[in-house]
Amino acid sequence: MEGLKVFFELDEGLVRAVDGVSFSVDQGGVVALVGESGCGKTVTVRAMLHLLDPPGRIVEGRVLFRGDGVGGVEDLAGLDPDGPRMRKVRGGEISLIFQEPMASFSPVHTVGSQIGEAIRLHRDMTQREARAETVRLLSAVGVPQPGQRIDEYPYQFSGGMLQRAMIAMALSCRPRILIADEPTTALDVTTQAQILALLRRLQKETGMAVIFITHNLGVVAEMADAVVVMYLGAVVEKGPVKAVYHEPRHPYTQALLKSIPPIRGGGRQRLATIAGSIPHPLMRPSGCPFHPRCPRFMPGTCDAHEPATASIASDHEVSCFLYGDEHRT
């Protein structure tokens, strides 16, 4: 992804939901997008698949993808959202696990029929073959008695089982990239651990790349190879998980890591918090978007210019005036 910008033109003004996001994911790699709610993580990945709600639109940038059966690299951002190629990519080569499985399945169709529909749409299978493949997938993701539960409706599944069915649907077409948008948010801790272990196992078995969106920094440390920290639609820091976690450079990344409650510590300690809150999208601050909340704010610099991206190492970058004199206006 190179310089992706997604804007929403509203009657009240312009919302720069994604403002120049760049990152990459290798084949078989896992990249995590982290940041507070409203920082643009979900809009970023939905833009990859042209699943933006109007009036949202891609105004700049490229989404370069090396897909199946296509020579070289293609720019998904330039494809027709309703064209045959994008319809083949969406669900077939790049799949998305939605945040709320109960809202993602149709309540009036069986779980099996919905998974089978996706299989028949992207793979050359008869209805009987698609049914057999659905049973196999449900079994692979740990749904008990898949031959019976294939004919059940979403309301008959628990939250954890429905999330497993969602993962089965996402994997049904053997995607090259799996996007997991906070797949464990609404689940209890035990079920979360089971789902994460399932995703790790399936990722290793299939060799697919994964883009993982989460608020849980512990999950990032366990699941990801690289992490992209976003704030107000922009990337403030990115790099290998170990480098970012052990030596966070941006004040926002440092604040996020400090806000994690320690496992060991004295009793009745006050938890660290990030001062203030994310600005309203229509009242975006000038200069560095984080400067109103930054403990290392430099007047006349942070509020006057946008920081350029500085390289800490070959694969570790940060957008902050503390690590370079250059800035972009």
Coordinates of C-alpha atoms in Angstrom, one line a residue, residues 1-322:
M1 CA 0.0 0.0 0.0
E2 CA 1.5 3.3 -1.1
G3 CA 0.2 6.7 0.1
L4 CA -3.4 5.6 0.3
K5 CA -5.9 8.4 1.0
V6 CA -9.6 7.8 1.6
F7 CA -11.8 10.9 2.1
F8 CA -15.5 11.3 3.1
E9 CA -17.0 14.4 1.6
L10 CA -19.8 15.3 4.1
D11 CA -22.2 18.3 4.2
E12 CA -20.3 19.4 7.4
G13 CA -16.9 19.2 5.8
L14 CA -14.2 16.8 4.6
V15 CA -13.1 13.8 6.7
R16 CA -9.7 12.5 5.9
A17 CA -10.3 9.0 7.2
V18 CA -7.1 7.6 5.7
D19 CA -4.4 10.1 5.0
G20 CA -1.3 8.7 3.2
V21 CA -1.0 5.2 4.7
S22 CA 1.8 3.0 3.4
F23 CA 2.9 -0.5 4.5
S24 CA 3.5 -3.9 3.0
V25 CA 2.8 -7.5 3.8
D26 CA 4.9 -10.4 2.5
Q27 CA 3.6 -13.7 1.5
G28 CA 3.1 -15.8 4.6
G29 CA 3.7 -12.8 6.9
V30 CA 1.4 -11.3 9.5
V31 CA 1.1 -7.5 9.9
A32 CA -1.0 -5.9 12.7
L33 CA -2.7 -2.6 12.5
V34 CA -3.1 -1.0 15.9
G35 CA -4.4 2.3 17.3
E36 CA -7.4 3.7 19.1
S37 CA -10.9 3.5 17.7
G38 CA -11.4 6.0 14.9
C39 CA -7.8 6.0 13.7
G40 CA -8.7 4.5 10.3
K41 CA -7.7 0.9 10.6
T42 CA -10.9 -0.6 9.3
V43 CA -11.4 2.0 6.5
T44 CA -7.8 1.2 5.3
V45 CA -8.5 -2.5 4.8
R46 CA -12.0 -2.0 3.4
A47 CA -10.5 0.4 0.8
M48 CA -8.3 -2.5 -0.4
L49 CA -11.5 -4.4 -1.4
H50 CA -13.5 -1.4 -2.5
L51 CA -16.0 -1.9 0.4
L52 CA -16.3 1.7 1.3
D53 CA -19.6 3.1 2.3
P54 CA -20.6 6.3 0.3
P55 CA -19.5 9.0 0.2
G56 CA -16.2 7.5 1.0
R57 CA -13.8 7.2 -1.9
I58 CA -10.1 6.6 -2.6
V59 CA -8.7 9.9 -3.7
E60 CA -5.0 9.0 -4.0
G61 CA -2.5 6.1 -3.6
R62 CA -2.0 2.6 -4.8
V63 CA -2.8 -0.9 -3.5
L64 CA -0.3 -3.2 -5.3
F65 CA -1.2 -6.8 -5.3
R66 CA 0.4 -9.9 -6.8
G67 CA -2.5 -12.2 -7.3
D68 CA -3.2 -15.6 -8.8
G69 CA -3.2 -16.0 -12.5
V70 CA -2.2 -12.3 -13.2
G71 CA 1.1 -11.4 -14.6
G72 CA 3.1 -9.0 -12.5
V73 CA 1.6 -6.6 -10.0
E74 CA -1.8 -4.9 -10.3
D75 CA -3.2 -1.8 -8.6
L76 CA -6.4 -2.7 -6.8
A77 CA -7.2 0.9 -6.1
G78 CA -7.5 1.5 -9.9
L79 CA -9.9 -1.4 -10.5
D80 CA -13.7 -1.0 -11.1
P81 CA -15.3 -1.8 -7.7
D82 CA -18.1 -3.7 -9.6
G83 CA -15.9 -5.1 -12.3
P84 CA -15.2 -8.9 -12.8
R85 CA -11.6 -8.7 -11.7
M86 CA -12.4 -7.0 -8.4
R87 CA -15.2 -9.4 -7.8
K88 CA -12.8 -12.3 -8.2
V89 CA -10.2 -10.7 -5.9
R90 CA -12.8 -9.9 -3.2
G91 CA -13.4 -13.1 -1.3
G92 CA -11.5 -15.2 -3.7
E93 CA -7.9 -13.9 -3.3
I94 CA -8.4 -11.5 -0.4
S95 CA -10.8 -12.5 2.3
L96 CA -12.2 -10.5 5.2
I97 CA -13.2 -11.7 8.7
F98 CA -15.7 -9.1 9.9
Q99 CA -15.7 -7.8 13.4
E100 CA -19.3 -8.9 14.3
P101 CA -20.1 -12.4 12.9
M102 CA -23.7 -12.2 14.1
A103 CA -24.3 -9.2 11.9
S104 CA -22.4 -10.6 9.0
F105 CA -24.4 -13.8 8.5
S106 CA -27.9 -13.6 7.0
P107 CA -30.3 -14.7 9.7
V108 CA -32.7 -16.3 7.2
H109 CA -30.2 -18.7 5.6
T110 CA -28.3 -21.6 7.1
V111 CA -24.7 -21.2 7.9
G112 CA -23.8 -24.0 5.5
S113 CA -25.7 -22.5 2.6
Q114 CA -23.9 -19.2 3.0
I115 CA -20.4 -20.8 3.1
G116 CA -21.4 -23.0 0.2
E117 CA -22.5 -20.0 -1.8
A118 CA -19.1 -18.4 -1.5
I119 CA -17.4 -21.6 -2.5
R120 CA -19.5 -22.0 -5.7
L121 CA -19.0 -18.3 -6.6
H122 CA -15.2 -18.5 -6.6
R123 CA -14.5 -22.2 -7.2
D124 CA -15.7 -24.6 -9.9
M125 CA -17.8 -26.9 -7.7
T126 CA -21.2 -28.5 -7.9
Q127 CA -23.7 -28.0 -5.1
R128 CA -22.9 -31.4 -3.7
E129 CA -19.1 -30.8 -3.8
A130 CA -19.6 -27.4 -2.2
R131 CA -21.5 -29.0 0.6
A132 CA -18.8 -31.6 1.2
E133 CA -16.2 -28.9 1.2
T134 CA -18.2 -26.8 3.7
V135 CA -18.4 -29.8 6.1
R136 CA -14.6 -30.2 5.8
L137 CA -14.0 -26.5 6.5
L138 CA -16.3 -26.4 9.5
S139 CA -14.5 -29.5 10.9
A140 CA -11.1 -27.9 10.2
V141 CA -12.0 -24.8 12.2
G142 CA -13.2 -26.8 15.2
V143 CA -17.0 -26.8 14.8
P144 CA -18.3 -30.0 16.4
Q145 CA -20.7 -32.2 14.4
P146 CA -20.2 -30.2 11.2
G147 CA -22.4 -32.6 9.2
Q148 CA -25.3 -31.6 11.4
R149 CA -24.5 -28.0 12.1
I150 CA -24.2 -27.2 8.4
D151 CA -28.0 -27.0 8.3
E152 CA -28.4 -24.8 11.3
Y153 CA -29.1 -21.1 11.4
P154 CA -26.7 -18.4 12.8
Y155 CA -28.9 -17.9 15.9
Q156 CA -28.3 -21.5 16.8
F157 CA -24.5 -20.9 17.0
S158 CA -22.7 -19.4 20.0
G159 CA -20.5 -16.4 19.4
G160 CA -17.3 -18.4 19.3
M161 CA -18.8 -21.1 17.0
L162 CA -20.2 -18.4 14.7
Q163 CA -16.7 -16.8 14.6
R164 CA -15.3 -20.1 13.6
A165 CA -17.9 -20.4 10.8
M166 CA -16.9 -16.9 9.7
I167 CA -13.2 -18.0 9.5
A168 CA -14.3 -21.1 7.5
M169 CA -16.1 -18.9 5.0
A170 CA -13.1 -16.6 4.7
L171 CA -10.8 -19.6 4.1
S172 CA -13.2 -21.4 1.7
C173 CA -11.6 -19.9 -1.4
R174 CA -8.0 -20.4 -0.3
P175 CA -7.1 -16.6 -0.2
R176 CA -3.6 -15.3 -0.5
I177 CA -4.4 -12.6 2.1
L178 CA -6.7 -12.9 5.1
I179 CA -7.8 -9.7 6.7
A180 CA -9.0 -10.2 10.3
D181 CA -10.8 -7.2 11.6
E182 CA -10.8 -7.5 15.4
P183 CA -12.0 -11.1 15.2
T184 CA -12.0 -11.7 19.0
T185 CA -13.5 -8.5 20.3
A186 CA -16.9 -9.8 21.3
L187 CA -15.6 -13.1 22.7
D188 CA -14.7 -14.3 26.2
V189 CA -11.0 -14.7 27.0
T190 CA -11.0 -18.5 26.7
T191 CA -12.7 -18.4 23.3
Q192 CA -10.3 -15.6 22.2
A193 CA -7.3 -17.8 22.9
Q194 CA -8.9 -20.6 20.9
I195 CA -9.6 -18.4 17.9
L196 CA -6.1 -16.9 17.9
A197 CA -4.6 -20.4 18.1
L198 CA -6.8 -21.5 15.2
L199 CA -5.7 -18.6 13.1
R200 CA -2.1 -19.2 13.8
R201 CA -2.4 -22.9 12.8
L202 CA -4.3 -22.2 9.7
Q203 CA -1.9 -19.4 8.6
K204 CA 1.0 -21.8 9.0
E205 CA -0.7 -24.6 7.2
T206 CA -1.9 -22.5 4.2
G207 CA 1.0 -20.0 4.0
M208 CA -1.4 -17.1 3.5
A209 CA -0.6 -13.6 4.5
V210 CA -2.6 -12.0 7.3
I211 CA -3.5 -8.4 8.1
F212 CA -4.6 -8.3 11.7
I213 CA -6.6 -5.4 13.2
T214 CA -6.8 -5.3 17.0
H215 CA -6.7 -3.1 20.0
N216 CA -5.0 -5.8 22.1
L217 CA -1.3 -5.2 22.0
G218 CA -0.8 -8.6 23.7
V219 CA -2.4 -10.2 20.7
V220 CA 0.0 -8.3 18.4
A221 CA 3.0 -9.6 20.3
E222 CA 1.7 -13.1 20.0
M223 CA 0.4 -13.1 16.4
A224 CA 2.3 -10.6 14.2
D225 CA 5.7 -10.3 12.6
A226 CA 5.4 -6.5 12.0
V227 CA 3.2 -3.8 13.4
V228 CA 1.8 -0.6 11.9
V229 CA 0.7 2.0 14.5
M230 CA -2.0 4.4 13.2
Y231 CA -3.3 7.7 14.6
L232 CA -6.0 9.9 13.0
G233 CA -5.7 8.2 9.6
A234 CA -1.9 8.3 9.4
V235 CA 0.9 5.8 10.2
V236 CA 3.0 7.2 13.0
E237 CA 5.3 4.2 13.4
K238 CA 5.9 0.8 11.8
G239 CA 8.4 -1.9 12.0
P240 CA 9.1 -5.5 13.3
V241 CA 7.1 -6.3 16.5
K242 CA 10.2 -6.8 18.6
A243 CA 11.8 -3.5 17.5
V244 CA 8.7 -1.5 18.1
Y245 CA 7.8 -3.1 21.4
H246 CA 11.3 -3.0 22.9
E247 CA 12.3 0.4 21.5
P248 CA 9.1 2.3 20.7
R249 CA 10.1 5.7 19.2
H250 CA 6.9 7.7 18.6
P251 CA 5.4 9.2 21.8
Y252 CA 2.0 7.7 20.8
T253 CA 3.5 4.2 20.6
Q254 CA 5.2 4.7 23.9
A255 CA 2.0 5.8 25.5
L256 CA 0.0 2.8 24.1
L257 CA 2.6 0.4 25.5
K258 CA 2.7 2.1 28.9
S259 CA -1.1 1.9 29.1
I260 CA -1.0 -2.0 29.3
P261 CA -1.6 -3.1 32.9
P262 CA 1.5 -5.0 34.2
I263 CA 1.2 -8.6 35.2
R264 CA 3.4 -8.0 38.1
G265 CA 3.3 -4.9 40.2
G266 CA 2.4 -3.4 43.5
G267 CA -1.2 -3.1 44.5
R268 CA -3.5 -0.1 44.0
Q269 CA -1.2 1.5 41.3
R270 CA -2.8 4.1 39.1
L271 CA -2.9 2.9 35.5
A272 CA -1.1 5.0 32.9
T273 CA -3.4 6.8 30.4
I274 CA -3.0 8.9 27.3
A275 CA -4.0 12.5 28.0
G276 CA -7.0 13.9 26.1
S277 CA -8.9 12.1 23.3
I278 CA -8.8 11.7 19.6
P279 CA -9.9 15.0 17.9
H280 CA -13.2 15.1 16.0
P281 CA -12.6 14.1 12.4
L282 CA -13.9 17.5 11.2
M283 CA -11.6 19.4 13.6
R284 CA -8.3 17.9 12.6
P285 CA -5.3 19.8 14.3
S286 CA -2.7 21.4 12.2
G287 CA 0.8 20.0 12.1
C288 CA 1.4 16.6 13.7
P289 CA -2.1 15.1 14.5
F290 CA -0.9 13.9 17.9
H291 CA 0.6 17.1 19.1
P292 CA -2.4 18.2 21.3
R293 CA -1.9 15.0 23.4
C294 CA 1.9 14.6 23.1
P295 CA 4.0 14.9 26.3
R296 CA 7.0 16.0 24.2
F297 CA 5.2 18.6 22.2
M298 CA 7.5 21.4 20.7
P299 CA 5.6 24.6 20.1
G300 CA 6.2 26.2 16.8
T301 CA 7.2 22.9 15.2
C302 CA 4.8 20.1 16.0
D303 CA 1.7 22.4 15.6
A304 CA 3.0 24.1 12.4
H305 CA 4.3 21.3 10.2
E306 CA 3.6 17.6 9.5
P307 CA 6.6 15.4 10.3
A308 CA 8.4 13.5 7.6
T309 CA 9.0 9.8 8.0
A310 CA 12.4 9.1 9.5
S311 CA 14.2 5.7 9.3
I312 CA 15.4 4.4 12.6
A313 CA 16.6 1.2 10.9
S314 CA 16.1 -0.4 7.5
D315 CA 12.7 -1.7 8.5
H316 CA 11.7 0.6 11.3
E317 CA 10.2 4.0 10.5
V318 CA 8.6 6.8 12.6
S319 CA 6.9 10.1 11.8
C320 CA 8.1 12.5 14.5
F321 CA 10.2 15.6 14.7
L322 CA 12.3 14.0 17.5

